Amino acid sequence: MHSVCNNSSINALKSSSDNNRNRKSDSPNRRKANSNFSPRSSIMGPPKATAFSEPKVITGDHGYVLEDVPHLTDYIPDLPTYPNPLQDNPAYAVVKQYFVDMDDTVAQQIVVHVNSPRGTHFRRAGPRQKVYFKPDEVHACIVTCGGLCPGLNTVIREIVGSLHDMYGVTRIEGIEGGYRGFYSRNTIPLTPKVANGIHKRGGTIIGTSRGGYDNKKIVNSIEDRGINQVYIIGGDGTQKGASAIYEEVRRRGLKVAVVGIPKTIDNDIPVIDKSFGFDTAVEEAQRAINAAHVEAESNENCIGLVKLMGRNSGFIAMYATLASRDVDCCLIPESPFYLEGPGGLFEYIEKRIKENGHMVIVVAEGAGQDLVAESLRTNSNKDASGNKVLDDVGWWLSQKIKGHFKKQTEMEINLKYIDPTYMIRAVPSNASDNVYSTLLAQSAVHGAMAGYTGFTVGPVHGRECYIPFSRITEKQNKVVITDRMWARMLSSTNQPSFLSTKDIIESIMEEAPPTQLLDDQVTENGSVNVKRIVC
């Protein structure tokens, strides 16, 4: 169905988006370098008496922007350097150029137009020729926070192995039980022997928890124990905590490298290509979908309903749906849906069952929460991490579907509800995630040894990068419901999009930069003039 859009409403939305974009670009933290710009340039000087240190943003010719990460020398001048022990490691003797050049950066956007500015870049990860820690003076610790995720043990194993085998570090500890373990639990000595084989097990050998964050107590513990490298594995909330730990370490002038490794099974960390454990989660989710499909096919008028992870982002549900090709409807948090009336979910279910005799529905845990809350009249409780406690959309939807067909139609249905959430989180990582976790861990260790701090490591277009905490925590990565990937998913399931014209316009304005709009959608003065959009 096509709908004629109101230009004034679209232009108002674009104006709001442009104002937000201008406020960001006019920030005093964005500094211009001189004409002989080099990424080697650094923004030195003592930290200002503010809650957070200023971002290291350097601009160069042709619209080049480097969003750099902090370095220990930013607030501790004249630190001595040492030759990287890797130069004497026989395993790397055959590598033509193993050390990363200090000028190497990675572009955030790789699809550009002829006259586009070079855009935002991040510092490339990897070993440097000079390091800022002697191996025998390093006292490292690793902590895992938040929920479980495939690959946690792999990351722990590879941090331990990289520190020990590459750099000769022998003092490595695991902080037991998440952030609160810094001040209330014992540490676990970590050696290559202890970490050997743990990647074949799910979970985390050092334990995890939500909450328990006390910045002052944590940094006091780090200082008292003489820890000088902190590796923090966790999601966006954990990375916000890591950022605050770095700021307090910097305020006290401690020679401590604080490194974040982003962990979220939902793949909702921005900037990076994907988070570790995601591939494993999609693979395991397919097993549940296959089971639901077998049940649905084997019983008359049967619906197989599968609930998957995805609190705020529906990536697992979308990719598992695309991979399986057995799903008839996929519901995610980013795409609102409704149950009753023309074009609603109930109408579509009736249609599919009459056509095929069975149906498979995949729903992400965060989908339809407004409908569930309104129906169940629940309160907005929060867990120890400050996340809203979600209602069980899978159980609620199964009851709604059963109730509709029992009262409104003469069709008898058979519904099988499968919730594999905790089974998926607890499995060991697959081969793809094991390799990915290895690269993350090694890049994190290289960065810390090179004196970088206050950063998160992750791949950007296939290249490992050092990314400022602020970029990782500023927003959550979400499925773009006006993107080609979502369109591929809709084509695969043949489900309705459940979207109104307003939903699509707002999504276009939020996600698409002006350079990606079609010629007939932009007027001479730069305003958007979308004539027709698909609803």
Coordinates of C-alpha atoms in Angstrom, one line a residue:
M1 CA 0.0 0.0 0.0
H2 CA 1.3 3.5 -0.9
S3 CA 0.6 6.6 1.2
V4 CA 1.2 10.2 0.2
C5 CA 3.4 11.8 2.8
N6 CA 3.0 15.3 4.2
N7 CA 6.2 17.3 3.3
S8 CA 5.9 19.7 6.3
S9 CA 5.9 16.9 8.8
I10 CA 8.9 15.3 7.1
N11 CA 10.8 18.6 7.0
A12 CA 10.0 19.2 10.7
L13 CA 11.5 15.8 11.5
K14 CA 14.6 16.5 9.4
S15 CA 15.0 19.9 11.0
S16 CA 15.0 18.3 14.5
S17 CA 17.6 15.7 13.3
D18 CA 19.8 18.4 11.7
N19 CA 19.7 20.5 14.9
N20 CA 20.9 17.4 16.9
R21 CA 23.6 16.8 14.4
N22 CA 24.8 20.4 14.5
R23 CA 24.9 20.4 18.3
K24 CA 27.2 17.4 18.2
S25 CA 29.5 18.8 15.5
D26 CA 29.8 22.2 17.3
S27 CA 31.0 20.6 20.5
P28 CA 34.1 22.4 22.0
N29 CA 35.7 19.0 22.4
R30 CA 36.1 18.7 18.7
R31 CA 39.5 20.3 17.9
K32 CA 41.1 21.2 14.7
A33 CA 44.7 20.3 14.0
N34 CA 47.2 22.3 11.9
S35 CA 47.7 21.7 8.2
N36 CA 50.5 19.2 8.8
F37 CA 48.2 16.9 10.7
S38 CA 49.4 13.5 11.8
P39 CA 47.6 11.0 13.9
R40 CA 50.7 10.9 16.0
S41 CA 49.6 14.2 17.4
S42 CA 48.2 13.9 20.9
I43 CA 46.2 16.2 23.2
M44 CA 48.3 16.4 26.3
G45 CA 48.0 18.4 29.5
P46 CA 46.6 17.8 33.0
P47 CA 42.9 16.7 33.3
K48 CA 40.5 19.5 33.9
A49 CA 38.6 19.6 37.1
T50 CA 35.4 18.2 35.6
A51 CA 33.6 14.9 36.1
F52 CA 34.9 13.5 32.9
S53 CA 38.0 14.2 30.8
E54 CA 37.6 15.7 27.4
P55 CA 37.5 13.3 24.4
K56 CA 40.6 13.2 22.3
V57 CA 39.2 14.3 18.9
I58 CA 41.6 15.4 16.2
T59 CA 40.6 16.7 12.8
G60 CA 42.7 16.8 9.6
D61 CA 42.4 17.6 5.9
H62 CA 39.5 16.5 3.8
G63 CA 37.1 16.0 6.7
Y64 CA 39.3 13.5 8.5
V65 CA 38.3 13.0 12.1
L66 CA 40.2 10.8 14.5
E67 CA 38.3 9.8 17.7
D68 CA 41.4 8.8 19.7
V69 CA 41.6 7.0 23.0
P70 CA 43.4 8.2 26.1
H71 CA 47.0 7.3 26.9
L72 CA 48.8 7.0 30.2
T73 CA 51.1 9.8 29.1
D74 CA 48.1 12.2 28.8
Y75 CA 48.2 12.6 32.6
I76 CA 51.5 11.0 33.6
P77 CA 54.2 12.7 31.6
D78 CA 57.7 11.3 30.9
L79 CA 56.8 7.6 31.4
P80 CA 59.7 5.4 30.3
T81 CA 59.2 3.0 27.4
Y82 CA 60.6 -0.5 26.8
P83 CA 61.2 -2.6 23.7
N84 CA 58.2 -4.9 22.9
P85 CA 59.1 -8.5 24.0
L86 CA 57.4 -9.7 20.9
Q87 CA 60.4 -8.7 18.8
D88 CA 62.2 -11.6 20.3
N89 CA 59.4 -14.1 20.1
P90 CA 60.2 -16.8 17.5
A91 CA 56.6 -17.3 16.6
Y92 CA 56.4 -13.8 15.1
A93 CA 59.8 -13.8 13.4
V94 CA 58.3 -14.7 10.0
V95 CA 55.8 -11.9 10.0
K96 CA 56.8 -9.2 7.6
Q97 CA 55.4 -6.3 9.5
Y98 CA 53.9 -7.3 12.8
F99 CA 54.0 -4.0 14.7
V100 CA 51.2 -1.6 13.9
D101 CA 52.2 1.8 12.6
M102 CA 51.3 4.6 14.9
D103 CA 49.5 6.4 12.0
D104 CA 47.2 3.5 11.3
T105 CA 43.5 4.3 11.7
V106 CA 40.3 2.6 10.6
A107 CA 37.4 4.5 8.9
Q108 CA 34.0 4.1 10.6
Q109 CA 32.2 4.5 7.2
I110 CA 33.5 2.6 4.2
V111 CA 30.6 3.3 1.8
V112 CA 31.1 6.9 0.7
H113 CA 30.4 9.2 -2.3
V114 CA 33.0 10.8 -4.5
N115 CA 32.9 14.1 -2.7
S116 CA 32.2 12.8 0.8
P117 CA 34.6 13.9 3.6
R118 CA 36.9 11.1 5.0
G119 CA 34.8 11.0 8.2
T120 CA 35.4 9.4 11.6
H121 CA 38.3 7.1 12.2
F122 CA 39.5 5.0 15.2
R123 CA 42.9 4.0 16.2
R124 CA 43.9 0.6 14.8
A125 CA 44.5 -2.1 17.4
G126 CA 47.6 -4.2 17.6
P127 CA 51.1 -4.5 19.1
R128 CA 53.4 -1.4 19.1
Q129 CA 57.2 -1.4 19.0
K130 CA 57.4 0.3 22.4
V131 CA 55.5 -0.7 25.5
Y132 CA 54.9 1.2 28.8
F133 CA 55.0 -1.7 31.2
K134 CA 57.8 -4.1 32.1
P135 CA 56.5 -7.7 32.1
D136 CA 57.6 -8.3 35.7
E137 CA 55.9 -5.1 37.0
V138 CA 52.5 -6.0 35.4
H139 CA 49.8 -7.0 37.9
A140 CA 46.6 -7.6 35.8
C141 CA 43.1 -8.5 36.7
I142 CA 40.1 -9.7 34.7
V143 CA 36.4 -9.2 35.7
T144 CA 33.2 -10.4 34.0
C145 CA 29.9 -8.6 34.7
G146 CA 26.2 -9.0 33.8
G147 CA 24.6 -12.0 32.2
L148 CA 26.2 -15.0 30.7
C149 CA 27.2 -15.1 27.1
P150 CA 29.0 -17.7 24.9
G151 CA 32.7 -16.9 24.7
L152 CA 33.3 -15.4 28.1
N153 CA 35.7 -18.2 29.0
T154 CA 37.5 -17.9 25.7
V155 CA 38.2 -14.2 26.3
I156 CA 39.5 -15.0 29.8
R157 CA 41.7 -17.8 28.4
E158 CA 43.1 -15.6 25.6
I159 CA 43.8 -12.6 27.9
V160 CA 45.8 -14.9 30.2
G161 CA 47.6 -16.6 27.3
S162 CA 48.4 -13.3 25.6
L163 CA 49.8 -11.7 28.7
H164 CA 51.8 -14.8 29.7
D165 CA 53.0 -16.1 26.3
M166 CA 53.4 -12.9 24.4
Y167 CA 54.6 -10.5 27.1
G168 CA 55.9 -12.7 29.9
V169 CA 53.4 -11.5 32.5
T170 CA 53.0 -13.9 35.5
R171 CA 50.7 -11.9 37.9
I172 CA 47.2 -12.3 36.6
E173 CA 44.1 -12.6 38.8
G174 CA 40.4 -13.1 38.2
I175 CA 38.0 -10.9 40.2
E176 CA 35.4 -13.2 41.5
G177 CA 31.7 -12.4 41.1
G178 CA 31.6 -9.2 39.0
Y179 CA 32.2 -5.6 40.2
R180 CA 31.4 -6.3 43.8
G181 CA 34.2 -8.9 43.8
F182 CA 36.7 -6.0 43.9
Y183 CA 35.9 -5.3 47.5
S184 CA 33.9 -8.2 48.9
R185 CA 35.2 -11.4 47.3
N186 CA 38.5 -13.3 46.9
T187 CA 40.6 -13.2 43.7
I188 CA 41.3 -16.3 41.6
P189 CA 44.9 -16.8 40.4
L190 CA 44.9 -17.2 36.6
T191 CA 47.7 -19.1 34.8
P192 CA 47.8 -20.7 31.4
K193 CA 47.4 -24.0 33.2
V194 CA 44.2 -22.9 35.0
A195 CA 42.8 -21.3 31.8
N196 CA 43.7 -24.3 29.5
G197 CA 40.5 -25.8 28.1
I198 CA 38.0 -23.5 29.7
H199 CA 36.8 -22.3 26.3
K200 CA 35.1 -25.7 25.9
R201 CA 32.8 -24.8 28.9
G202 CA 30.0 -22.3 29.0
G203 CA 29.7 -19.5 31.6
T204 CA 32.6 -17.9 33.2
I205 CA 35.1 -19.5 35.6
I206 CA 35.5 -16.3 37.6
G207 CA 31.8 -15.8 38.1
T208 CA 29.6 -12.8 37.3
S209 CA 26.8 -10.7 38.8
R210 CA 24.7 -7.7 38.2
G211 CA 25.0 -4.6 40.3
G212 CA 27.4 -4.2 43.1
Y213 CA 29.1 -1.2 41.5
D214 CA 30.8 1.2 43.9
N215 CA 33.4 3.3 42.0
K216 CA 35.3 4.5 45.0
K217 CA 35.6 1.0 46.6
I218 CA 36.6 -0.5 43.3
V219 CA 39.4 1.9 42.6
N220 CA 40.5 1.7 46.3
S221 CA 40.8 -2.0 45.8
I222 CA 42.8 -1.6 42.5
E223 CA 45.2 0.8 44.2
D224 CA 45.6 -1.2 47.4
R225 CA 46.3 -4.4 45.5
G226 CA 48.8 -2.8 43.2
I227 CA 46.8 -3.7 40.1
N228 CA 47.9 -1.8 37.0
Q229 CA 46.0 -3.4 34.2
V230 CA 42.2 -4.0 34.5
Y231 CA 40.3 -5.9 31.8
I232 CA 36.5 -5.5 32.2
I233 CA 34.2 -7.8 30.2
G234 CA 30.6 -6.7 30.0
G235 CA 27.7 -5.0 28.2
D236 CA 26.9 -1.3 27.9
G237 CA 26.2 -0.8 31.6
T238 CA 29.4 -2.5 32.5
Q239 CA 31.3 -0.4 30.0
K240 CA 29.8 2.8 31.6
G241 CA 31.2 1.5 34.9
A242 CA 34.5 0.9 33.3
S243 CA 34.5 4.5 31.9
A244 CA 33.9 5.8 35.4
I245 CA 36.7 3.6 36.8
Y246 CA 39.1 5.0 34.2
E247 CA 38.1 8.6 35.2
E248 CA 38.7 8.0 38.9
V249 CA 42.0 6.3 38.1
R250 CA 43.0 9.3 36.0
R251 CA 41.9 11.7 38.7
R252 CA 44.2 9.9 41.2
G253 CA 47.1 9.9 38.7
L254 CA 47.5 6.1 38.8
K255 CA 49.5 4.2 36.2
V256 CA 46.6 1.8 35.5
A257 CA 45.4 0.8 32.1
V258 CA 41.6 0.3 32.1
V259 CA 40.4 -1.8 29.1
G260 CA 36.8 -2.8 28.2
I261 CA 35.8 -5.8 26.1
P262 CA 32.2 -5.4 25.0
K263 CA 30.0 -8.4 25.8
T264 CA 26.3 -8.7 24.9
I265 CA 24.5 -11.6 23.4
D266 CA 21.9 -9.2 21.9
N267 CA 24.5 -7.6 19.6
D268 CA 23.3 -4.1 20.8
I269 CA 26.8 -2.5 21.2
P270 CA 27.2 0.3 18.7
V271 CA 30.1 1.1 16.4
I272 CA 31.6 -2.5 16.4
D273 CA 30.7 -5.0 13.7
K274 CA 29.2 -7.5 16.2
S275 CA 29.7 -8.7 19.7
F276 CA 31.2 -12.0 20.7
G277 CA 28.7 -14.8 21.4
F278 CA 26.3 -13.5 18.8
D279 CA 27.1 -16.1 16.1
T280 CA 26.8 -18.9 18.7
A281 CA 23.4 -17.5 19.9
V282 CA 22.0 -17.5 16.4
E283 CA 23.2 -21.0 15.8
E284 CA 21.7 -22.3 19.0
A285 CA 18.5 -20.3 18.4
Q286 CA 18.0 -22.3 15.1
R287 CA 17.9 -25.5 17.1
A288 CA 14.8 -24.2 19.0
I289 CA 13.3 -22.9 15.8
N290 CA 13.8 -26.3 14.1
A291 CA 12.1 -28.0 17.1
A292 CA 9.2 -25.6 16.9
H293 CA 8.9 -26.3 13.1
V294 CA 8.9 -30.1 13.6
E295 CA 6.2 -29.8 16.3
A296 CA 4.1 -27.4 14.1
E297 CA 4.4 -29.6 11.0
S298 CA 3.5 -32.8 12.9
N299 CA 0.3 -31.5 14.4
E300 CA -2.9 -30.2 12.9
N301 CA -3.4 -26.4 13.0
C302 CA -0.3 -26.2 15.2
I303 CA 1.7 -23.0 16.0
G304 CA 5.3 -23.3 17.2
L305 CA 6.1 -20.2 19.3
V306 CA 9.8 -19.5 20.1
K307 CA 11.0 -16.7 22.5
L308 CA 14.6 -15.6 21.9
M309 CA 16.9 -13.0 23.6
G310 CA 16.6 -9.4 22.5
R311 CA 15.8 -6.9 25.3
N312 CA 16.0 -3.8 23.2
S313 CA 17.4 -5.1 19.9
G314 CA 16.1 -7.9 17.7
F315 CA 19.3 -9.1 16.0
I316 CA 19.2 -12.7 17.2
A317 CA 15.5 -13.1 16.2
M318 CA 16.1 -11.5 12.8
Y319 CA 19.2 -13.5 11.9
A320 CA 17.9 -16.8 13.3
T321 CA 14.8 -16.2 11.2
L322 CA 16.8 -15.5 8.1
A323 CA 19.0 -18.5 8.7
S324 CA 16.3 -21.0 9.3
R325 CA 13.8 -20.1 6.6
D326 CA 11.1 -22.0 8.6
V327 CA 9.7 -18.9 10.4
D328 CA 6.4 -17.3 9.3
C329 CA 6.5 -14.3 11.6
C330 CA 9.3 -12.5 13.5
L331 CA 8.5 -9.9 16.2
I332 CA 11.2 -7.7 17.5
P333 CA 11.4 -4.6 19.9
E334 CA 12.2 -2.2 17.1
S335 CA 9.1 -3.0 15.1
P336 CA 5.7 -2.4 16.8
F337 CA 2.9 -4.8 16.2
Y338 CA -0.8 -5.1 17.1
L339 CA -3.0 -8.1 17.6
E340 CA -6.5 -7.4 16.5
G341 CA -8.1 -5.8 13.5
P342 CA -7.3 -5.7 9.8
G343 CA -3.6 -6.3 9.2
G344 CA -3.0 -7.4 12.8
L345 CA -1.2 -10.5 14.0
F346 CA -4.3 -12.6 14.6
E347 CA -5.6 -12.1 11.1
Y348 CA -2.2 -13.1 9.7
I349 CA -2.0 -16.2 11.9
E350 CA -5.5 -17.3 10.6
K351 CA -4.4 -16.8 7.0
R352 CA -1.1 -18.7 7.4
I353 CA -2.8 -21.7 9.2
K354 CA -5.5 -21.9 6.5
E355 CA -2.8 -21.9 3.8
N356 CA -0.2 -24.2 5.3
G357 CA -1.9 -25.9 8.2
H358 CA 0.9 -24.8 10.6
M359 CA 3.0 -21.8 11.6
V360 CA 6.2 -20.8 13.4
I361 CA 6.5 -17.5 15.2
V362 CA 9.7 -16.1 16.7
V363 CA 9.4 -13.3 19.2
A364 CA 12.3 -11.4 20.9
E365 CA 11.9 -10.9 24.6
G366 CA 11.6 -7.2 24.4
A367 CA 9.0 -7.1 21.6
G368 CA 5.5 -5.8 22.4
Q369 CA 6.3 -4.9 26.0
D370 CA 3.9 -1.9 25.9
L371 CA 1.1 -4.3 24.9
V372 CA 2.0 -6.8 27.7
A373 CA 2.3 -4.1 30.3
E374 CA -1.0 -2.6 29.4
S375 CA -2.7 -6.0 29.4
L376 CA -1.1 -7.3 32.6
R377 CA -1.0 -3.9 34.3
T378 CA 2.5 -4.6 35.6
N379 CA 4.9 -2.2 37.3
S380 CA 8.2 -1.0 35.8
N381 CA 10.5 -2.8 38.2
K382 CA 14.3 -2.8 37.6
D383 CA 17.0 -5.4 38.2
A384 CA 20.3 -4.9 40.0
S385 CA 21.9 -3.5 36.9
G386 CA 19.1 -0.9 36.5
N387 CA 17.5 -2.6 33.5
K388 CA 13.7 -2.8 33.4
V389 CA 12.4 -6.2 34.3
L390 CA 10.6 -7.4 31.2
D391 CA 7.3 -9.2 31.2
D392 CA 7.3 -12.7 29.6
V393 CA 6.0 -11.7 26.1
G394 CA 6.2 -15.4 25.0
W395 CA 3.9 -16.7 27.6
W396 CA 1.6 -13.6 27.2
L397 CA 1.4 -14.0 23.5
S398 CA 0.7 -17.7 23.7
Q399 CA -2.2 -17.0 26.0
K400 CA -3.6 -14.3 23.8
I401 CA -3.4 -16.5 20.7
K402 CA -5.1 -19.4 22.4
G403 CA -7.8 -17.0 23.8
H404 CA -8.5 -15.5 20.4
F405 CA -8.9 -18.8 18.6
K406 CA -11.1 -20.2 21.4
K407 CA -13.5 -17.2 21.5
Q408 CA -13.4 -15.6 18.1
T409 CA -13.1 -18.4 15.6
E410 CA -14.3 -22.0 15.0
M411 CA -10.7 -23.1 14.3
E412 CA -9.1 -25.2 16.9
I413 CA -5.3 -24.7 17.2
N414 CA -2.5 -26.5 19.0
L415 CA 0.2 -24.2 20.3
K416 CA 3.7 -25.3 21.4
Y417 CA 5.7 -22.7 23.3
I418 CA 9.5 -23.0 23.5
D419 CA 11.8 -20.7 25.6
P420 CA 15.5 -21.6 25.1
T421 CA 16.9 -18.3 26.5
Y422 CA 19.1 -19.6 29.3
M423 CA 20.1 -22.7 27.4
I424 CA 21.5 -20.5 24.7
R425 CA 23.4 -18.2 27.0
A426 CA 25.1 -21.1 28.8
V427 CA 26.5 -23.0 25.9
P428 CA 30.2 -22.8 24.9
S429 CA 31.1 -20.6 22.0
N430 CA 31.3 -22.0 18.5
A431 CA 34.5 -21.9 16.3
S432 CA 33.7 -18.5 14.8
D433 CA 33.2 -16.9 18.2
N434 CA 36.3 -18.6 19.6
V435 CA 38.4 -17.0 16.9
Y436 CA 36.7 -13.7 17.3
S437 CA 37.1 -13.7 21.1
T438 CA 40.8 -14.5 20.6
L439 CA 41.3 -11.4 18.4
L440 CA 39.5 -9.2 21.0
A441 CA 41.6 -10.5 23.9
Q442 CA 44.9 -10.1 22.1
S443 CA 44.0 -6.6 20.9
A444 CA 43.0 -5.6 24.4
V445 CA 46.4 -6.8 25.8
H446 CA 48.4 -5.1 23.1
G447 CA 46.6 -1.9 23.8
A448 CA 47.2 -2.0 27.5
M449 CA 50.9 -2.9 27.2
A450 CA 51.2 0.1 24.7
G451 CA 49.9 2.4 27.4
Y452 CA 46.4 3.0 26.0
T453 CA 43.6 3.2 28.5
G454 CA 40.0 4.2 28.8
F455 CA 39.0 2.3 25.7
T456 CA 36.9 -0.6 24.4
V457 CA 38.2 -2.9 21.8
G458 CA 36.2 -4.2 18.8
P459 CA 36.2 -4.8 15.1
V460 CA 35.1 -2.0 12.7
H461 CA 34.6 -3.3 9.2
G462 CA 36.8 -6.3 10.0
R463 CA 39.7 -4.4 11.6
E464 CA 40.3 -4.4 15.3
C465 CA 40.2 -0.9 16.8
Y466 CA 40.5 1.0 20.0
I467 CA 37.3 2.9 20.6
P468 CA 36.6 5.5 23.3
F469 CA 34.2 4.4 26.0
S470 CA 31.9 7.3 25.1
R471 CA 31.2 6.0 21.7
I472 CA 30.3 2.5 23.0
T473 CA 27.9 3.8 25.7
E474 CA 26.2 6.7 23.9
K475 CA 23.4 4.6 22.5
Q476 CA 22.4 1.0 21.7
N477 CA 22.7 -0.7 18.4
K478 CA 19.3 -1.5 17.0
V479 CA 17.8 -3.2 14.0
V480 CA 16.9 -0.6 11.4
I481 CA 13.4 -1.4 10.2
T482 CA 13.9 0.6 7.0
D483 CA 17.1 -1.3 6.1
R484 CA 17.6 -3.9 3.5
M485 CA 18.3 -6.7 6.0
W486 CA 14.9 -6.2 7.7
A487 CA 13.3 -6.1 4.2
R488 CA 15.0 -9.5 3.4
M489 CA 13.5 -10.9 6.6
L490 CA 10.0 -9.7 5.7
S491 CA 10.5 -11.2 2.3
S492 CA 11.5 -14.5 3.8
T493 CA 8.5 -14.7 6.2
N494 CA 5.9 -12.9 4.0
Q495 CA 4.6 -11.3 7.2
P496 CA 3.1 -7.8 7.3
S497 CA 5.4 -5.1 8.6
F498 CA 2.7 -3.8 11.1
L499 CA 4.2 -0.3 10.5
S500 CA 2.3 3.0 10.0
T501 CA 3.4 5.8 7.7
K502 CA 4.6 7.7 10.8
D503 CA 6.7 4.8 12.0
I504 CA 8.5 4.6 8.7
I505 CA 9.1 8.4 8.3
E506 CA 10.6 8.6 11.8
S507 CA 12.9 5.7 11.2
I508 CA 14.1 7.2 7.9
M509 CA 14.8 10.5 9.5
E510 CA 16.6 8.9 12.4
E511 CA 18.8 6.4 10.6
A512 CA 19.5 7.7 7.0
P513 CA 22.0 10.6 6.5
P514 CA 21.0 13.0 3.7
T515 CA 23.7 11.6 1.4
Q516 CA 21.8 8.3 1.4
L517 CA 18.5 9.8 0.3
L518 CA 17.4 9.5 -3.3
D519 CA 17.7 12.5 -5.6
D520 CA 13.9 12.9 -5.8
Q521 CA 13.7 12.9 -2.0
V522 CA 15.8 16.1 -1.5
T523 CA 14.8 19.5 -2.7
E524 CA 17.2 22.3 -3.8
N525 CA 17.3 23.8 -0.3
G526 CA 18.3 20.4 1.2
S527 CA 14.9 19.6 2.8
V528 CA 13.4 16.1 2.4
N529 CA 10.6 15.6 -0.1
V530 CA 9.6 12.0 0.1
K531 CA 6.7 11.7 -2.3
R532 CA 5.7 8.1 -1.7
I533 CA 6.9 5.5 0.8
V534 CA 5.8 1.9 1.3
C535 CA 3.6 1.3 4.3

